[in-house]
Coordinates of C-alpha atoms and ligand atoms in Angstrom, one line a residue:
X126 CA 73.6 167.5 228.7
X127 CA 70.2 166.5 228.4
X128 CA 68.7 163.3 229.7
X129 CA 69.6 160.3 227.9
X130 CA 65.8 159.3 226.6
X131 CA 65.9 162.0 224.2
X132 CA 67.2 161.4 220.5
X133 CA 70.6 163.3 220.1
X134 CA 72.9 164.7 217.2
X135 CA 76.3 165.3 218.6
X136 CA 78.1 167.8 216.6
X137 CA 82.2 166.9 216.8
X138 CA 83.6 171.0 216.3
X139 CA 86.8 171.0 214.5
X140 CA 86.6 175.1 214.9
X141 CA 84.1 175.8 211.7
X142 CA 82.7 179.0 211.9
X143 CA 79.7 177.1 211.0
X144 CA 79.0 174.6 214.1
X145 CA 75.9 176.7 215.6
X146 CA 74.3 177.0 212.6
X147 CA 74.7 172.8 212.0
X148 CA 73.4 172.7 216.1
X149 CA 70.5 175.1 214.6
X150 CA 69.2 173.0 211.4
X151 CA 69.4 170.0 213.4
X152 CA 67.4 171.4 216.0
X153 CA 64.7 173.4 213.2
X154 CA 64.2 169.7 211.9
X155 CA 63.0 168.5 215.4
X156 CA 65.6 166.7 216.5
X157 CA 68.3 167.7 220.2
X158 CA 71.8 168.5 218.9
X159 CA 75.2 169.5 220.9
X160 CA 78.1 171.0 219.6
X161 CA 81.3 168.9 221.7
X162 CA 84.8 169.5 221.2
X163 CA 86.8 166.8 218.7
X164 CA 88.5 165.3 221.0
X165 CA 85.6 163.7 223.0
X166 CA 86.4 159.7 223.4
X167 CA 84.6 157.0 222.2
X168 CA 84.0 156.0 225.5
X169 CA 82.3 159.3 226.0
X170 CA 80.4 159.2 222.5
X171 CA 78.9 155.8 224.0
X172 CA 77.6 157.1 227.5
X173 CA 75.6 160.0 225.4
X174 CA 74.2 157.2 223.1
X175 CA 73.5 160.1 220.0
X176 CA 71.5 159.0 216.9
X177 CA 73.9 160.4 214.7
X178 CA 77.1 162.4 214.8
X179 CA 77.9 165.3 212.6
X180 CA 81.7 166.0 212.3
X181 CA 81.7 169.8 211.5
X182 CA 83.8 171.9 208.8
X183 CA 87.0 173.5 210.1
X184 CA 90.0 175.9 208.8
X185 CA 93.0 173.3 209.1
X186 CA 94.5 171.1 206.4
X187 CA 94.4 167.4 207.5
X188 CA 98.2 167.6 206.1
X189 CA 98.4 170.1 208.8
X190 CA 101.0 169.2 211.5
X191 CA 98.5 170.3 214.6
X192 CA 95.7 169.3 212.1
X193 CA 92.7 168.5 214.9
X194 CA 91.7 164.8 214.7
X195 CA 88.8 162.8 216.6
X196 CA 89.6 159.0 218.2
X197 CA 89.6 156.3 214.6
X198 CA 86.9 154.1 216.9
X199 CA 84.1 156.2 215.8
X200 CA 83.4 155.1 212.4
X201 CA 82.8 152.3 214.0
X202 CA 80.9 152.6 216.9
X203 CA 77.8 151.8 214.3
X204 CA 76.5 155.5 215.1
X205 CA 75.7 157.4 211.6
X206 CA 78.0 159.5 210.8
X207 CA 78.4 162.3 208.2
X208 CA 81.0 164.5 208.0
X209 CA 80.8 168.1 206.6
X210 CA 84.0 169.7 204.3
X211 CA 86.4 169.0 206.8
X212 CA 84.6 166.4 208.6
X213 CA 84.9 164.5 205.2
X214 CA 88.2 165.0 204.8
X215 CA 89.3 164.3 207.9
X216 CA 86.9 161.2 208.1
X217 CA 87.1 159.9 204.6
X218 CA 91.2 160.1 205.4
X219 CA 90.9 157.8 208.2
X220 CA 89.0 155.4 206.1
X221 CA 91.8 154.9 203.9
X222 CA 90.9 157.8 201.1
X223 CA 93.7 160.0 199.4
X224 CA 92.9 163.8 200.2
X225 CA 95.0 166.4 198.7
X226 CA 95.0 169.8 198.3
X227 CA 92.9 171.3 194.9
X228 CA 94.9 173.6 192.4
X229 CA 92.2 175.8 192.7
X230 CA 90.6 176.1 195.8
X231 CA 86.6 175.9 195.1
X232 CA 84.6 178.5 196.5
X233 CA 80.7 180.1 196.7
X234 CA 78.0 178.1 194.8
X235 CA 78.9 175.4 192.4
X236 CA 76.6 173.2 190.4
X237 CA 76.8 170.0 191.7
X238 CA 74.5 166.5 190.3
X239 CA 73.5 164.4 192.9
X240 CA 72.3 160.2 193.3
X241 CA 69.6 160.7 194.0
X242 CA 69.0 157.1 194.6
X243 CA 70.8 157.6 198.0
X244 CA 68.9 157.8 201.5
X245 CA 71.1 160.8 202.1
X246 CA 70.0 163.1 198.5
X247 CA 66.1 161.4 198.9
X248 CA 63.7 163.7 197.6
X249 CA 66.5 166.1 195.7
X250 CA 66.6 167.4 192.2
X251 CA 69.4 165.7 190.9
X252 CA 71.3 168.6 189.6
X253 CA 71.5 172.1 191.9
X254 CA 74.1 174.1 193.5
X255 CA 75.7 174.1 196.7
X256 CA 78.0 176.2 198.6
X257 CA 81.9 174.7 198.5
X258 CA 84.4 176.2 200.6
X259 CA 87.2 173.9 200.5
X260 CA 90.9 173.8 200.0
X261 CA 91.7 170.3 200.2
X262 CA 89.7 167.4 198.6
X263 CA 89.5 163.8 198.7
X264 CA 91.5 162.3 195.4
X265 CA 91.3 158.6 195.8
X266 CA 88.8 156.5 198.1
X267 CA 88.9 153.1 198.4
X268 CA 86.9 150.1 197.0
X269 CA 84.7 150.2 200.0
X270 CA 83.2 153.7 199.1
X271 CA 80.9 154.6 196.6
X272 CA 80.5 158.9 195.1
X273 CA 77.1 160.3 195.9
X274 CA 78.0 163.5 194.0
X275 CA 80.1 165.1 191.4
X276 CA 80.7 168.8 190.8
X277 CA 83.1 169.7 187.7
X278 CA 86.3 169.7 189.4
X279 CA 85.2 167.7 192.4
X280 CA 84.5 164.1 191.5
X281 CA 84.0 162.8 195.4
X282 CA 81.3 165.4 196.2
X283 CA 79.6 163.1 198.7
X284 CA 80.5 159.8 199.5
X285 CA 79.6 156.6 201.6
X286 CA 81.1 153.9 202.9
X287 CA 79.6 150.6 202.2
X288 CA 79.8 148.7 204.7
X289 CA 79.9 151.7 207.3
X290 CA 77.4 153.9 208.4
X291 CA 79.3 157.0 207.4
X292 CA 78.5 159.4 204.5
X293 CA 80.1 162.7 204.0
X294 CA 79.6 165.7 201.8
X295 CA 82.5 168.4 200.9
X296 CA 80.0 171.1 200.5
X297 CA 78.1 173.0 202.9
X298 CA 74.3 171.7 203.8
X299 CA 73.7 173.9 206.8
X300 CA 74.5 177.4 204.7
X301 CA 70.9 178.9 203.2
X302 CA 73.0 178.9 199.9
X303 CA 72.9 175.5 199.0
X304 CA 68.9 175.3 198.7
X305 CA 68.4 171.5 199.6
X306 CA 70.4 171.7 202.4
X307 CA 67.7 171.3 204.7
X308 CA 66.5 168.1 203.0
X309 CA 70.0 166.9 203.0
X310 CA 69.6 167.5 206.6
X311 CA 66.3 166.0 207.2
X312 CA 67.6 162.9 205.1
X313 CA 70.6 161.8 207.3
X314 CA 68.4 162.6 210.4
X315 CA 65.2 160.8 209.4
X316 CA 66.5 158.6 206.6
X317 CA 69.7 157.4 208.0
X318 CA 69.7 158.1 212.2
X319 CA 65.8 156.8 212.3
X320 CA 64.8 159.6 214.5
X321 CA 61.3 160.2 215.6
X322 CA 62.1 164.1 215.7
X323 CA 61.2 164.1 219.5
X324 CA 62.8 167.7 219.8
X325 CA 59.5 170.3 220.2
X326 CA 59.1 173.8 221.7
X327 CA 55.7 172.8 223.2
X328 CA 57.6 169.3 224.8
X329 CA 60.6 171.2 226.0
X330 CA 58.3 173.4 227.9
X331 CA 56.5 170.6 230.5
X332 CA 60.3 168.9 230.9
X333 CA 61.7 172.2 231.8
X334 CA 58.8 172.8 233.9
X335 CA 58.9 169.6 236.1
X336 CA 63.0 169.9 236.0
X337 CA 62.5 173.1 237.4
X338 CA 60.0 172.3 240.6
X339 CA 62.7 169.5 240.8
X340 CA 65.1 172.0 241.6
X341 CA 63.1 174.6 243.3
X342 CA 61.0 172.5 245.8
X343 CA 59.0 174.5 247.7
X344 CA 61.4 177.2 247.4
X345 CA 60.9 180.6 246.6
X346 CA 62.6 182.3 243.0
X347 CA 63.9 185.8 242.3
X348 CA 64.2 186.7 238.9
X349 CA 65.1 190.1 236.9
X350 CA 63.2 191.6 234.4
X351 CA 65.2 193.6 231.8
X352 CA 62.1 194.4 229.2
X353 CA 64.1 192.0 226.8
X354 CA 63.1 188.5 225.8
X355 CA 65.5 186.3 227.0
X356 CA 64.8 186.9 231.1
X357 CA 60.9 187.2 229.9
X358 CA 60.9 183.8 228.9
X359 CA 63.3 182.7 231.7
X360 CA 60.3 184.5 234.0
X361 CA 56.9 182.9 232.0
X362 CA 58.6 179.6 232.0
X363 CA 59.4 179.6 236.0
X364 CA 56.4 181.3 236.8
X365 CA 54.2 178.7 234.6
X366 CA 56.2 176.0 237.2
X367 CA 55.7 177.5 240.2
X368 CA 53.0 180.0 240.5
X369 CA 53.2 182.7 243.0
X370 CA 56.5 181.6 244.1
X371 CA 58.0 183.5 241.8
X372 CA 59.0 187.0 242.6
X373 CA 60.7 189.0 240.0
X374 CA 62.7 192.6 239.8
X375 CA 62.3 194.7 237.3
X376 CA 64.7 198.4 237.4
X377 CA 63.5 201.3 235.9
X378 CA 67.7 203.2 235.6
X379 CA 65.5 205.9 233.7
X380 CA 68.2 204.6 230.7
X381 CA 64.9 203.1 228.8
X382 CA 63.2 203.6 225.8
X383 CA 59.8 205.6 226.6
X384 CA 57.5 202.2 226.2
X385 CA 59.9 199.5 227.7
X386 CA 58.8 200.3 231.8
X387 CA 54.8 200.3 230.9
X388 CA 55.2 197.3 228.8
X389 CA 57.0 194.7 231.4
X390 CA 54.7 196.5 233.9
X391 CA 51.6 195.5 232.1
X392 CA 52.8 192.0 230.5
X393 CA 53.4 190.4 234.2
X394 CA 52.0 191.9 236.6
X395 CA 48.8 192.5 234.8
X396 CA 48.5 190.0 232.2
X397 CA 50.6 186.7 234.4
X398 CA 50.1 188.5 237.6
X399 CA 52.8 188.0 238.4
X400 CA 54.6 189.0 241.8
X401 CA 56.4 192.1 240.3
X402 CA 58.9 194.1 241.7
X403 CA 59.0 197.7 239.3
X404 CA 61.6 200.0 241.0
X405 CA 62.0 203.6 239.7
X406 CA 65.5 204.3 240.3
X407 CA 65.4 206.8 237.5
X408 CA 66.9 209.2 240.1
X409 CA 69.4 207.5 241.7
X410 CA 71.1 206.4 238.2
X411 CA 70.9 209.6 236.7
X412 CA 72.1 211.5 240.0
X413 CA 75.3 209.0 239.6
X414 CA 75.5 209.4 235.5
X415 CA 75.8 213.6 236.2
X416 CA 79.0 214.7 234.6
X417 CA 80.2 211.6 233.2
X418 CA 81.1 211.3 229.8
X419 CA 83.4 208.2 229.1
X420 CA 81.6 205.4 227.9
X421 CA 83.5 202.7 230.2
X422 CA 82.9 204.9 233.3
X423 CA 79.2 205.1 232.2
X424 CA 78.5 201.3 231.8
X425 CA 80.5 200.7 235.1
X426 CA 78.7 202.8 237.2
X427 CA 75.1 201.8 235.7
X428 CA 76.1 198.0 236.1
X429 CA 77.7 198.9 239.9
X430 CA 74.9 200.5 240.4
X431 CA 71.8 198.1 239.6
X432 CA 73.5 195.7 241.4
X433 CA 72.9 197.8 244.5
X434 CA 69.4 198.3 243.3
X435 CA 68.8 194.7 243.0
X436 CA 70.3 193.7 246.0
X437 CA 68.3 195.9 248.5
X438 CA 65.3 195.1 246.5
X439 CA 65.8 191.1 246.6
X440 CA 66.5 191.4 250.2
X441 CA 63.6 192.1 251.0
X442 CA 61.6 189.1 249.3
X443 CA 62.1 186.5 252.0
X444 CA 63.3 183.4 251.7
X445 CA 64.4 183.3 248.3
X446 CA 67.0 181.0 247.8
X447 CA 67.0 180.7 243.8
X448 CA 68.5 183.4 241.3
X449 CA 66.8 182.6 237.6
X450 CA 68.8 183.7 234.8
X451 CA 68.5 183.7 231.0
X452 CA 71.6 182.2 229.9
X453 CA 71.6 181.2 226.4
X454 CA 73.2 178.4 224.9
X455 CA 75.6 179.9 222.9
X456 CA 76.6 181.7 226.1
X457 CA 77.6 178.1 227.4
X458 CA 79.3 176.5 224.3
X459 CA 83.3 176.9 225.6
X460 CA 85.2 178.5 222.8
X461 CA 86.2 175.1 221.4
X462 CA 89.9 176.0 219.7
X463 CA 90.3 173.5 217.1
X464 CA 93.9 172.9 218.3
X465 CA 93.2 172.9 222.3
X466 CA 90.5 173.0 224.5
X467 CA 89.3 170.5 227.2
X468 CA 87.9 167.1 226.6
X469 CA 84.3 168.3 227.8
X470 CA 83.3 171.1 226.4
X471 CA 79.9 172.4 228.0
X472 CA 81.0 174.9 231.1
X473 CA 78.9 177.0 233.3
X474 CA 78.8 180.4 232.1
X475 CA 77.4 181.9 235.2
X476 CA 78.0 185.9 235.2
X477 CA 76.2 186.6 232.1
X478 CA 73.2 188.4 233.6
X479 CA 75.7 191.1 235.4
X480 CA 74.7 189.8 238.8
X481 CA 77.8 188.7 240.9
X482 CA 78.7 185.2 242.9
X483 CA 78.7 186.4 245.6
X484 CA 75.1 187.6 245.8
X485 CA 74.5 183.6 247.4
X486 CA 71.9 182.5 245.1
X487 CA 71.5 178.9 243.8
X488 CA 71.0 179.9 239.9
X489 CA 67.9 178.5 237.5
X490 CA 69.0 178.3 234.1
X491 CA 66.2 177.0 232.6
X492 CA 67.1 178.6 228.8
X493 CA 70.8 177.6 228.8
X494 CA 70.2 174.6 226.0
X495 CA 68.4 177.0 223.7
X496 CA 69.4 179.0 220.9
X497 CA 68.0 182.2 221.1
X498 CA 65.2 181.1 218.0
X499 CA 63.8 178.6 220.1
X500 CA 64.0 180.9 222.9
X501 CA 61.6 183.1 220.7
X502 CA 59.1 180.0 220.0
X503 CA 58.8 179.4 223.4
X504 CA 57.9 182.9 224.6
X505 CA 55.5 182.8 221.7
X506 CA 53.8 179.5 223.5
X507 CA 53.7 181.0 226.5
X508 CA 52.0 183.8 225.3
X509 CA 54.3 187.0 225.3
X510 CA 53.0 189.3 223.8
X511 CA 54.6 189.6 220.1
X512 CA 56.7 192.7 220.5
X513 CA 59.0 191.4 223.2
X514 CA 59.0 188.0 221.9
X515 CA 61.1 189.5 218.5
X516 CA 62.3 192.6 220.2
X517 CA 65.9 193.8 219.4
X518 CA 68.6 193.2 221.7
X519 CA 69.1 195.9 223.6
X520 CA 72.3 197.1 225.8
X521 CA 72.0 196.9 229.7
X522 CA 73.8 200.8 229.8
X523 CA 70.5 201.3 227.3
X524 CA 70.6 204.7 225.9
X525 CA 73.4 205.8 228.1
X526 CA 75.6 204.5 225.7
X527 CA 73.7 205.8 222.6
X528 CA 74.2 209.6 224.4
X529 CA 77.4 210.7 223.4
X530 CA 78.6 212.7 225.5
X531 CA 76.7 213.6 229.6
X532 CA 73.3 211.8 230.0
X533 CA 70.7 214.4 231.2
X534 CA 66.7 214.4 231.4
X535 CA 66.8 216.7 228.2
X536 CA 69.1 214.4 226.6
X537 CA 67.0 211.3 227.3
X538 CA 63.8 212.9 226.1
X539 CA 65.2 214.0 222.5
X540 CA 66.7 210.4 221.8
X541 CA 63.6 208.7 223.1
X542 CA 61.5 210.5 221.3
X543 CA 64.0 210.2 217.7
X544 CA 64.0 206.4 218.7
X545 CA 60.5 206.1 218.9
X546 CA 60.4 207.5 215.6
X547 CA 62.3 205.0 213.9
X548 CA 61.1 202.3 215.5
X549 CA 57.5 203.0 214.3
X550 CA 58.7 203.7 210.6
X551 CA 60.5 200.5 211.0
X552 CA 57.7 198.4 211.8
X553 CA 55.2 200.2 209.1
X554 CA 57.6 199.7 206.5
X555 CA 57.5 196.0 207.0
X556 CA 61.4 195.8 208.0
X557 CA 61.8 195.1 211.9
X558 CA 62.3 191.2 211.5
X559 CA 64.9 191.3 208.8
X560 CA 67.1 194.1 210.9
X561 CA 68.8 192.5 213.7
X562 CA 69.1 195.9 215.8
X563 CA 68.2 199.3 214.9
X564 CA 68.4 202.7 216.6
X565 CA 68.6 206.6 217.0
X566 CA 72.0 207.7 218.0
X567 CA 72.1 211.5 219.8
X568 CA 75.4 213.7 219.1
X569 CA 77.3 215.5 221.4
X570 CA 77.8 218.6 218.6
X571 CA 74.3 221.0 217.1
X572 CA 74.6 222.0 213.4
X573 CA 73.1 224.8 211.7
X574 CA 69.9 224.4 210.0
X575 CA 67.0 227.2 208.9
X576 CA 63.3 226.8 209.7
X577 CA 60.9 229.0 208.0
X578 CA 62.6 232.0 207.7
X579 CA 64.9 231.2 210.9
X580 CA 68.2 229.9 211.5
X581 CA 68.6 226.9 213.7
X582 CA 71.4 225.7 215.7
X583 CA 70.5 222.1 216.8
X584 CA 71.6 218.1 217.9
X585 CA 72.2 215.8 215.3
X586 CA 70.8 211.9 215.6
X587 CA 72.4 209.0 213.8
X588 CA 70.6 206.2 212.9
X589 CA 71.8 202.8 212.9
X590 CA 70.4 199.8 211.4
X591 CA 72.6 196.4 210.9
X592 CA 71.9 193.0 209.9
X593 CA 73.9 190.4 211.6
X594 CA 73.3 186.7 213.2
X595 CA 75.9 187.2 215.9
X596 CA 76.6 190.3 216.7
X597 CA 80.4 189.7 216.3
X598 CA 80.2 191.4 212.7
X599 CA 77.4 193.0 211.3
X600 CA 76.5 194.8 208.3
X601 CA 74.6 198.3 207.8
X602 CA 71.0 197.7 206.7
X603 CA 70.5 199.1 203.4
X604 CA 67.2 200.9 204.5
X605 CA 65.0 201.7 201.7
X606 CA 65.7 205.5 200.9
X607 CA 61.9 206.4 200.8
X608 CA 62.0 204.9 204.4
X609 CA 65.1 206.7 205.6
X610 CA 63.5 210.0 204.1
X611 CA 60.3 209.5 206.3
X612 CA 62.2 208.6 209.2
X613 CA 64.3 211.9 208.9
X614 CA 61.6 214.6 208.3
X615 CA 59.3 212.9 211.0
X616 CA 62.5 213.1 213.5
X617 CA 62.9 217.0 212.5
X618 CA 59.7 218.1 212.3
X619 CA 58.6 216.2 215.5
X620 CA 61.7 216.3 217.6
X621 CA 62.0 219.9 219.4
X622 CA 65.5 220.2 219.5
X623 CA 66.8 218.2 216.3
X624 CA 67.8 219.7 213.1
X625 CA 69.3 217.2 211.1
X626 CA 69.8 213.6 210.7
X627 CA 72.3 211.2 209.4
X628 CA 72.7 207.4 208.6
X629 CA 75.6 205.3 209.6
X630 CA 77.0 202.9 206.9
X631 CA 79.7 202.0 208.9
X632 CA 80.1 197.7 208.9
X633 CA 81.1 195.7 212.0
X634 CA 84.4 195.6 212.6
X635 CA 86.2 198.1 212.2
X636 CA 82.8 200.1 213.7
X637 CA 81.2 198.5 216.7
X638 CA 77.1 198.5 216.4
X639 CA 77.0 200.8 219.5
X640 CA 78.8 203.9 219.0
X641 CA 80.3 204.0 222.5
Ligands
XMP83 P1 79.0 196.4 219.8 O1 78.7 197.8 220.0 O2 80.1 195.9 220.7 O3 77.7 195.6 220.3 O4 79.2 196.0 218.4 C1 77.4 194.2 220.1 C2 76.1 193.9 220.8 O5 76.3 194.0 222.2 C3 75.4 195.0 222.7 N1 76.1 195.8 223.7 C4 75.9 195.6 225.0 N2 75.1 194.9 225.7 N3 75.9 195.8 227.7 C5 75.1 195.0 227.1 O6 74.3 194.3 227.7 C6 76.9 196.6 227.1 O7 77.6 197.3 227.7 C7 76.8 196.5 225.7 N4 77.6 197.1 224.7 C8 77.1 196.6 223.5 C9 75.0 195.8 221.5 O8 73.7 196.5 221.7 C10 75.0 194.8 220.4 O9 73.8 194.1 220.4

């Protein structure tokens, strides 16, 4: 956890789908926020000394007979609380209210009027909508509680207890579709935790700074470069804390996109000079790739294989006794199941990077409280340059798995060149922010086409655009068609070798984003 002179918003996770996003608009509106498992104790609650405590949506039924409950003392620890759908429920039950379950359960935006009078709807139009997604709903409250909000068939829309510092709202503040969500946010932080809002990009940068000489001493730090932004930030960041003792790795597996090697090449050692390591083992990975089509074999052999890479390469940095990796926070959160789990919930997630144990390293972690947004705003302060700062995630097999079939130098050169393509159309038409990942996809199958007067017999490339915030599901992008149309007669007419191309509109599940 972070150190305890920094305001805090614990979030209690009763296993909503929509406790990151709660951790997230606390953390937009300035203030530190960590999701922790229901069943923390008071006793714990205490020792972390938050200004507030969120308790968070969840799927159960407080009727339910595994129903997922937190310790009664902490209404009345005196810490603000507000509890969210469930959170109300659960919370408003323990204070003595009646909750049963609606005839109809409520669901998607509902018009709901608001007292506005109250520190928690300050500032509010006092009728708008917000998002309800609730089967059960509090009935009866007693004397000691007072409605903040009404919708048409929900007459406890938010409520308060007098004499307790604990409000709670059935609908949904975090979700963009309840509008003044964020000020409902803002209100309980500001208006009814007192924070100072101490939580800033600029701030977190000098702590993590001197925590990271802390660690390091005079000691000397390896860290790998993958072209994406998470271990460029983990390197600005390290390097900005320790200079020249910095070393870091970067693997050219000949599996990247044409720009990606010039573009880490130039950004550190040029523009942070720093020490860089820029190995072309094109060779070697492509040698190992020959013949292979199965997409598990593929990623096990590239992933066995830069581990070999990196190895001989940080063996030869002496004295490095320090590993930095870009371990996110959402990488860290435990799966909290609302009916289980450990009392402490934050856990070491250590092999995210691909880089085994066993290698001996003492790791630096110095992103692993971040969400990958604040991640962003920090490589933006550091000043990365723009591209990899909002660059789209991109596979460690890279376009190994976006072959279809073997992986040869011909191969490589037609997709690179496709993806280039609609990477640049991307961008021109405006759209590479609002798509979380898009790509060219090269077939294992040619098609008959005609040019001029000839007939063709060529690869087909996919494209694939999705919008998504997790990457667990996702969404095709509905690209604009004039956009798609560019994108395809640029591909045919300037990729030798490619005579037609197609879109996926395939949604995440049952498809996967990647098509192996
Ligand atoms: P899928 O295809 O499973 O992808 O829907 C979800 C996200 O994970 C990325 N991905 C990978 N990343 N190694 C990685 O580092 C892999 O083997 C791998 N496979 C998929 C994918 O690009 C998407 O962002």
């Amino acid at each position: 956890m972070m150190d305890d002179k920094k305001e805090k918003i614990l979030i209690l996770d009763f296993g909503s789908q929509y406790a990151q996003l709660i951790a997230r608009r606390v953390r937009e509106n300035n203030v530190y926020s960590e999701i922790v498992s229901h069943k923390i104790t008071t006793a714990e609650i205490q020792k972390v000394n938050p200004k507030g405590i969120i308790l968070s949506g969840g799927p159960a039924s407080v009727y339910a007979k595994n129903a997922p409950r937190c310790e009664e003392g902490i209404a009345a620890l005196g810490i603000p609380v507000l509890g969210i759908c469930y959170g109300m429920q659960l919370g408003c039950q323990m204070l003595g209210a009646t909750v049963r379950p609606t005839t109809a359960r409520e669901y998607g935006r509902t018009a709901c009027t608001f007292n506005t009078e109250s520190k928690l709807f300050k500032a509010l139009t006092r009728d708008a909508v917000v998002w309800m997604s609730h089967g059960d709903q509090v009935v009866e409250l007693p004397a000691e509680f007072e409605s903040l909000a009404f919708t048409n068939t929900c007459p406890f829309a938010a409520v308060k207890h007098k004499r307790k510092n604990f409000y709670a709202v059935q609908f949904h503040p975090e979700v963009s579709h309840t509008p003044q969500g964020n000020q409902i946010i803002r209100n309980f932080l500001y208006e009814i935790c007192g924070c100072a809002g101490d939580w800033k990009m600029h701030s977190y940068i000098e702590k993590s700074v001197s925590e990271i000489r802390k660690q390091v001493g005079e000691g000397r730090v390896i860290c790998g470069l993958s072209g994406g932004v998470d271990s460029a930030v983990t390197a600005a960041l390290i390097h900005r804390a320790i200079g020249n003792r910095l070393s870091c790795i970067f693997v050219d597996n000949g599996l990247l996109r044409n720009y990606e090697a010039d573009e880490v090449i130039k950004t550190f050692k040029e523009n942070f000079t720093i020490d860089l390591h820029a190995i072309d083992a094109q060779n070697r990975f492509l040698e190992k790739l020959k013949g292979v089509t199965d997409p598990e074999k593929k990623r096990k052999i590239i992933g066995h294989e830069f581990i070999e890479v990196f190895k001989e390469e940080a063996k030869k940095i002496s004295q490095a006794k320090f590993l930095a990796q870009g371990t996110l926070y959402p990488d860290v959160i435990e799966s909290i199941p609302a009916h289980g789990g450990p009392t402490v919930t934050i856990k070491s997630h250590h092999n995210v990077g691909g880089l085994p144990a066993e290698l001996g390293f003492e790791l630096v972690e110095p992103l692993r409280l971040l969400f990958k947004d604040e991640v962003r705003k920090i490589g933006e302060e550091l000043g990365l340059p723009e591209e990899l700062v909002w660059r789209h995630p991109f596979p460690g097999p890279g376009l190994a798995i976006r072959i279809i079939g073997e992986v040869t130098r011909p191969r490589l050169d037609i997709l690179r060149n496709a993806d280039r393509i609609v990477i640049e159309e991307i961008r021109k038409a405006g759209l590479y922010r609002s798509i979380a990942q898009c790509f060219a996809v090269l077939l294992p199958l040619s098609t008959v086409g005609v040019m001029g007067d000839e007939r063709s017999y060529e690869n087909v490339i996919a494209v694939r655009a999705v919008e998504t915030t997790d990457f667990m599901t996702a969404n095709w992008y509905r690209i604009p068609y004039d956009v798609l149309e560019i994108i395809s007669s640029r591909i045919i007419n300037e990729v030798k070798g490619v005579n037609r191309v197609v879109y996926d509109i395939s949604t995440k599940p049952p498809s996967t984003i990647e098509w192996e």
